[in-house]
Amino acid sequence: MTATTETRKFEAEVAQVLHLVTHSLYSHKEIFLRELISNASDACDKLRFESIAKPELLSGDAELHIDVSWDPEARTITVRDNGVGMSRDEIVANIGTIASSGTKRFLEAMSSEQKTDARLIGQFGVGFYSAFVVADRVTVLSRRADQPAAEGVKWESDGKGEYSLEQVELAERGTSVILHLKADEDEFLKPWTLKSLITRYSDHVAFPIRMPKEVEGKPGDEWETSNAASALWTKPKSDISDEDYQSFYKALGHDFNDALAWTHNRVEGSQSFTTLLYLPAQPPFDLMMGGRDERKGLKLYIKRVFIMDAAEELLPNYLRFVRGVVDADDLPLNVSREILQQNRQLDRIKAACVKRVLDLIEKLAKDEPEKFATFYKAFGNTLKEGIAEDHANRERIAKLLRFASTKGEGSAQTVALDDYIGRMPVGQDTIWYITADSHAAAIGSPQLEAFKAKGVEVLLMSDRIDEWMLGSLNEYSGKKLKNVAKGELPLDEADKKQQEEASKAAEPLLKKLKDLLGDRVSDVRVSPRLTDSPSCLALSDYEMAPHLARLLREAGHDMPESKPTLEINPQHALLKRVEGEGDADKAKDLATLLLEQAEIAAGAPLPDPSAFVQRMNRVLLG
């Protein structure tokens, strides 16, 4: 072994990825070719970008391309690019270790749900390792474009825990990945198989993908291009078929499923740019697994030169599920030529992207309700984040939201705010809703009883984000939104009079309950909300719903303790029993149970579940 040759062990997480990929990726194993071509395309993109500042990097070989060749005798497939290449340190960093913070989630998802296997490859930067699905040994030869021929690197591994590194002489820049196929993978030594995979997965890679012409069953010396090799988004829309759009989406998004919808637009003027934006049919894995901090999928090009995954700069967080490309004629970059400078041009493109996406979703809602239902099921909660994050488009976003309702169909979220307003009787000026941690808890809430009795529709909101969202959605289309469990209910004169009389008649009972409950409540009062249940909690207008406060505490947040207001129905048999109970201990048990059942119905945690059980047993035993 020379001074430039060494054997190293894979980082632990790489070893886990290799084990899972080679043992679990039993379907769609042809994905290896898509991923290696994608990596090669990235290498060509990087070189084209670096050559803007250093044109000499392209000297002698300015036409960037990707070559896919096969050798039936050696039983190898080689994917070669003349892109930027890698240095020794870069090979160790890119192949020997995994820097992605998403790797842990990748491993968890691959371990727990193998049916999602191939869709995960490529989305966490682990596409290279799919080579070991079909190969029992992989060799990488690479030389960086700015390094001399003597600085080439040979990397080799059987994927079982170790890899070797060797310094070699390489006349040409770029990277070759050589796959030594397993004994039962002969199908990939057939040129028509390779060509069909290139057409299916990589047709719209913006560099020529070349294959040798076949001569008597063997690769010849002449090369022919096997893909369209053009940037799809630069073509006129009339020249692009739906199949072309879907094929490009699958390559762009590492997705086996069709996109749900897309919008393709060219803006001309003082600033010209093209956008091609897709709505996936199901959540991408980076969205499902905490994608707010690791956002990819919207690629920025400047005059067809790939610059960066620029989702953060070009779309707000609440639209992070969008996939696509933005190609600008010009945008200023900072000194490092990596980070976009904030300016009016960027703001204009971002505003255009947001408008196009919202236009597309609105079109689905209007013209294709089935597709919209699919979209909303996948991304409705993510879209709700925009209510708080995008003040300028709040009304447009709110118009797209759907909820369950007391006049809807079960738990289905199909009722729009406009639907609700269209059904409001004359004189009603409030959109009523209730939040809970499940649909069953919402529809069964005692706070709804008076509204049901009067036929007033109430929106049932049971997603965790709803309570937070509603902090920013106080009004829609001139109508106030109000929680049925919060604040004072508006009463007509007859109801006010009845409420006053009931409160006056119940004064002794109210005083008794306040004495029995002590500092566990801030107040006890007669409820205008209840018709059938004995008790419920009432919140102030700005108080957080108990179920949300509980979730935040469970997540480690410090939440201020607040004493609830207990509302009672003095006509209920349980309240009559409390009123007539002479035994102080039994009366206290009954009063406390009235409070605790109201807390349970509101989603609040019981302070002492064991004491609750003992108290319940005492009451049941009489």
PDB file of N, CA and C in Angstrom, residues 94-135:
ATOM      1  N   ASN A  94     -18.530  13.057   0.533  1.00  0.00           N
ATOM      2  CA  ASN A  94     -19.776  12.790  -0.197  1.00  0.00           C
ATOM      3  C   ASN A  94     -20.190  11.331  -0.199  1.00  0.00           C
ATOM      4  N   ILE A  95     -19.220  10.425  -0.080  1.00  0.00           N
ATOM      5  CA  ILE A  95     -19.549   9.001  -0.163  1.00  0.00           C
ATOM      6  C   ILE A  95     -19.262   8.254   1.139  1.00  0.00           C
ATOM      7  N   GLY A  96     -18.179   8.619   1.810  1.00  0.00           N
ATOM      8  CA  GLY A  96     -17.821   7.898   3.035  1.00  0.00           C
ATOM      9  C   GLY A  96     -18.628   8.305   4.242  1.00  0.00           C
ATOM     10  N   THR A  97     -19.187   9.517   4.186  1.00  0.00           N
ATOM     11  CA  THR A  97     -20.011  10.003   5.298  1.00  0.00           C
ATOM     12  C   THR A  97     -21.285  10.589   4.732  1.00  0.00           C
ATOM     13  N   ILE A  98     -22.259  10.827   5.598  1.00  0.00           N
ATOM     14  CA  ILE A  98     -23.500  11.483   5.191  1.00  0.00           C
ATOM     15  C   ILE A  98     -23.698  12.691   6.081  1.00  0.00           C
ATOM     16  N   ALA A  99     -23.690  13.853   5.473  1.00  0.00           N
ATOM     17  CA  ALA A  99     -23.837  15.076   6.261  1.00  0.00           C
ATOM     18  C   ALA A  99     -25.299  15.460   6.476  1.00  0.00           C
ATOM     19  N   SER A 100     -26.178  14.870   5.674  1.00  0.00           N
ATOM     20  CA  SER A 100     -27.585  15.284   5.728  1.00  0.00           C
ATOM     21  C   SER A 100     -28.204  15.004   7.087  1.00  0.00           C
ATOM     22  N   SER A 101     -28.837  16.040   7.655  1.00  0.00           N
ATOM     23  CA  SER A 101     -29.512  15.838   8.936  1.00  0.00           C
ATOM     24  C   SER A 101     -30.784  15.030   8.754  1.00  0.00           C
ATOM     25  N   GLY A 102     -31.183  14.812   7.511  1.00  0.00           N
ATOM     26  CA  GLY A 102     -32.363  14.002   7.250  1.00  0.00           C
ATOM     27  C   GLY A 102     -32.081  12.514   7.240  1.00  0.00           C
ATOM     28  N   THR A 103     -30.809  12.132   7.371  1.00  0.00           N
ATOM     29  CA  THR A 103     -30.451  10.725   7.255  1.00  0.00           C
ATOM     30  C   THR A 103     -31.132   9.855   8.299  1.00  0.00           C
ATOM     31  N   LYS A 104     -31.199  10.363   9.525  1.00  0.00           N
ATOM     32  CA  LYS A 104     -31.828   9.570  10.589  1.00  0.00           C
ATOM     33  C   LYS A 104     -33.274   9.263  10.242  1.00  0.00           C
ATOM     34  N   ARG A 105     -33.990  10.272   9.730  1.00  0.00           N
ATOM     35  CA  ARG A 105     -35.383  10.040   9.358  1.00  0.00           C
ATOM     36  C   ARG A 105     -35.471   9.096   8.165  1.00  0.00           C
ATOM     37  N   PHE A 106     -34.500   9.198   7.255  1.00  0.00           N
ATOM     38  CA  PHE A 106     -34.467   8.262   6.131  1.00  0.00           C
ATOM     39  C   PHE A 106     -34.352   6.832   6.637  1.00  0.00           C
ATOM     40  N   LEU A 107     -33.437   6.629   7.572  1.00  0.00           N
ATOM     41  CA  LEU A 107     -33.236   5.290   8.122  1.00  0.00           C
ATOM     42  C   LEU A 107     -34.486   4.790   8.828  1.00  0.00           C
ATOM     43  N   GLU A 108     -35.131   5.672   9.599  1.00  0.00           N
ATOM     44  CA  GLU A 108     -36.341   5.273  10.311  1.00  0.00           C
ATOM     45  C   GLU A 108     -37.452   4.907   9.336  1.00  0.00           C
ATOM     46  N   ALA A 109     -37.606   5.711   8.295  1.00  0.00           N
ATOM     47  CA  ALA A 109     -38.681   5.453   7.337  1.00  0.00           C
ATOM     48  C   ALA A 109     -38.423   4.171   6.560  1.00  0.00           C
ATOM     49  N   MET A 110     -37.177   3.949   6.165  1.00  0.00           N
ATOM     50  CA  MET A 110     -36.845   2.732   5.420  1.00  0.00           C
ATOM     51  C   MET A 110     -37.039   1.501   6.291  1.00  0.00           C
ATOM     52  N   SER A 111     -36.743   1.637   7.577  1.00  0.00           N
ATOM     53  CA  SER A 111     -36.856   0.491   8.478  1.00  0.00           C
ATOM     54  C   SER A 111     -38.308   0.163   8.778  1.00  0.00           C
ATOM     55  N   SER A 112     -39.128   1.220   8.959  1.00  0.00           N
ATOM     56  CA  SER A 112     -40.477   0.986   9.446  1.00  0.00           C
ATOM     57  C   SER A 112     -41.494   0.798   8.341  1.00  0.00           C
ATOM     58  N   GLU A 113     -41.183   1.273   7.122  1.00  0.00           N
ATOM     59  CA  GLU A 113     -42.195   1.218   6.069  1.00  0.00           C
ATOM     60  C   GLU A 113     -41.515   0.951   4.735  1.00  0.00           C
ATOM     61  N   GLN A 114     -41.167  -0.308   4.497  1.00  0.00           N
ATOM     62  CA  GLN A 114     -40.406  -0.636   3.311  1.00  0.00           C
ATOM     63  C   GLN A 114     -41.188  -0.416   2.023  1.00  0.00           C
ATOM     64  N   LYS A 115     -42.507  -0.348   2.104  1.00  0.00           N
ATOM     65  CA  LYS A 115     -43.286  -0.143   0.889  1.00  0.00           C
ATOM     66  C   LYS A 115     -43.012   1.229   0.278  1.00  0.00           C
ATOM     67  N   THR A 116     -42.426   2.142   1.057  1.00  0.00           N
ATOM     68  CA  THR A 116     -42.121   3.462   0.523  1.00  0.00           C
ATOM     69  C   THR A 116     -40.701   3.518  -0.022  1.00  0.00           C
ATOM     70  N   ASP A 117     -40.059   2.369  -0.065  1.00  0.00           N
ATOM     71  CA  ASP A 117     -38.628   2.243  -0.382  1.00  0.00           C
ATOM     72  C   ASP A 117     -38.087   3.245  -1.400  1.00  0.00           C
ATOM     73  N   ALA A 118     -38.390   3.026  -2.674  1.00  0.00           N
ATOM     74  CA  ALA A 118     -37.705   3.761  -3.721  1.00  0.00           C
ATOM     75  C   ALA A 118     -38.014   5.247  -3.718  1.00  0.00           C
ATOM     76  N   ARG A 119     -39.159   5.634  -3.208  1.00  0.00           N
ATOM     77  CA  ARG A 119     -39.502   7.054  -3.210  1.00  0.00           C
ATOM     78  C   ARG A 119     -38.578   7.853  -2.291  1.00  0.00           C
ATOM     79  N   LEU A 120     -37.965   7.180  -1.341  1.00  0.00           N
ATOM     80  CA  LEU A 120     -37.089   7.888  -0.409  1.00  0.00           C
ATOM     81  C   LEU A 120     -35.701   8.126  -0.990  1.00  0.00           C
ATOM     82  N   ILE A 121     -35.284   7.219  -1.873  1.00  0.00           N
ATOM     83  CA  ILE A 121     -33.961   7.358  -2.462  1.00  0.00           C
ATOM     84  C   ILE A 121     -33.896   8.672  -3.228  1.00  0.00           C
ATOM     85  N   GLY A 122     -32.818   9.407  -3.051  1.00  0.00           N
ATOM     86  CA  GLY A 122     -32.653  10.652  -3.773  1.00  0.00           C
ATOM     87  C   GLY A 122     -33.163  11.856  -3.022  1.00  0.00           C
ATOM     88  N   GLN A 123     -34.130  11.683  -2.135  1.00  0.00           N
ATOM     89  CA  GLN A 123     -34.680  12.826  -1.423  1.00  0.00           C
ATOM     90  C   GLN A 123     -33.840  13.194  -0.205  1.00  0.00           C
ATOM     91  N   PHE A 124     -32.918  12.340   0.181  1.00  0.00           N
ATOM     92  CA  PHE A 124     -32.075  12.636   1.336  1.00  0.00           C
ATOM     93  C   PHE A 124     -30.590  12.571   0.971  1.00  0.00           C
ATOM     94  N   GLY A 125     -30.284  12.708  -0.327  1.00  0.00           N
ATOM     95  CA  GLY A 125     -28.890  12.714  -0.740  1.00  0.00           C
ATOM     96  C   GLY A 125     -28.192  11.378  -0.628  1.00  0.00           C
ATOM     97  N   VAL A 126     -28.928  10.285  -0.666  1.00  0.00           N
ATOM     98  CA  VAL A 126     -28.319   8.966  -0.531  1.00  0.00           C
ATOM     99  C   VAL A 126     -28.465   8.150  -1.812  1.00  0.00           C
ATOM    100  N   GLY A 127     -28.746   8.827  -2.939  1.00  0.00           N
ATOM    101  CA  GLY A 127     -28.992   8.126  -4.196  1.00  0.00           C
ATOM    102  C   GLY A 127     -27.833   7.280  -4.674  1.00  0.00           C
ATOM    103  N   PHE A 128     -26.594   7.712  -4.408  1.00  0.00           N
ATOM    104  CA  PHE A 128     -25.428   6.956  -4.873  1.00  0.00           C
ATOM    105  C   PHE A 128     -25.454   5.516  -4.383  1.00  0.00           C
ATOM    106  N   TYR A 129     -25.921   5.336  -3.159  1.00  0.00           N
ATOM    107  CA  TYR A 129     -25.858   4.004  -2.554  1.00  0.00           C
ATOM    108  C   TYR A 129     -26.822   3.014  -3.200  1.00  0.00           C
ATOM    109  N   SER A 130     -27.775   3.508  -4.003  1.00  0.00           N
ATOM    110  CA  SER A 130     -28.666   2.581  -4.705  1.00  0.00           C
ATOM    111  C   SER A 130     -27.896   1.744  -5.724  1.00  0.00           C
ATOM    112  N   ALA A 131     -26.671   2.147  -6.056  1.00  0.00           N
ATOM    113  CA  ALA A 131     -25.845   1.350  -6.962  1.00  0.00           C
ATOM    114  C   ALA A 131     -25.628  -0.059  -6.414  1.00  0.00           C
ATOM    115  N   PHE A 132     -25.584  -0.188  -5.094  1.00  0.00           N
ATOM    116  CA  PHE A 132     -25.312  -1.494  -4.485  1.00  0.00           C
ATOM    117  C   PHE A 132     -26.531  -2.423  -4.513  1.00  0.00           C
ATOM    118  N   VAL A 133     -27.660  -1.924  -5.005  1.00  0.00           N
ATOM    119  CA  VAL A 133     -28.814  -2.804  -5.192  1.00  0.00           C
ATOM    120  C   VAL A 133     -28.523  -3.813  -6.297  1.00  0.00           C
ATOM    121  N   VAL A 134     -27.808  -3.367  -7.343  1.00  0.00           N
ATOM    122  CA  VAL A 134     -27.538  -4.251  -8.486  1.00  0.00           C
ATOM    123  C   VAL A 134     -26.069  -4.642  -8.596  1.00  0.00           C
ATOM    124  N   ALA A 135     -25.190  -4.001  -7.841  1.00  0.00           N
ATOM    125  CA  ALA A 135     -23.751  -4.260  -7.959  1.00  0.00           C
ATOM    126  C   ALA A 135     -23.189  -4.819  -6.657  1.00  0.00           C
TER     127      ALA A 135
END
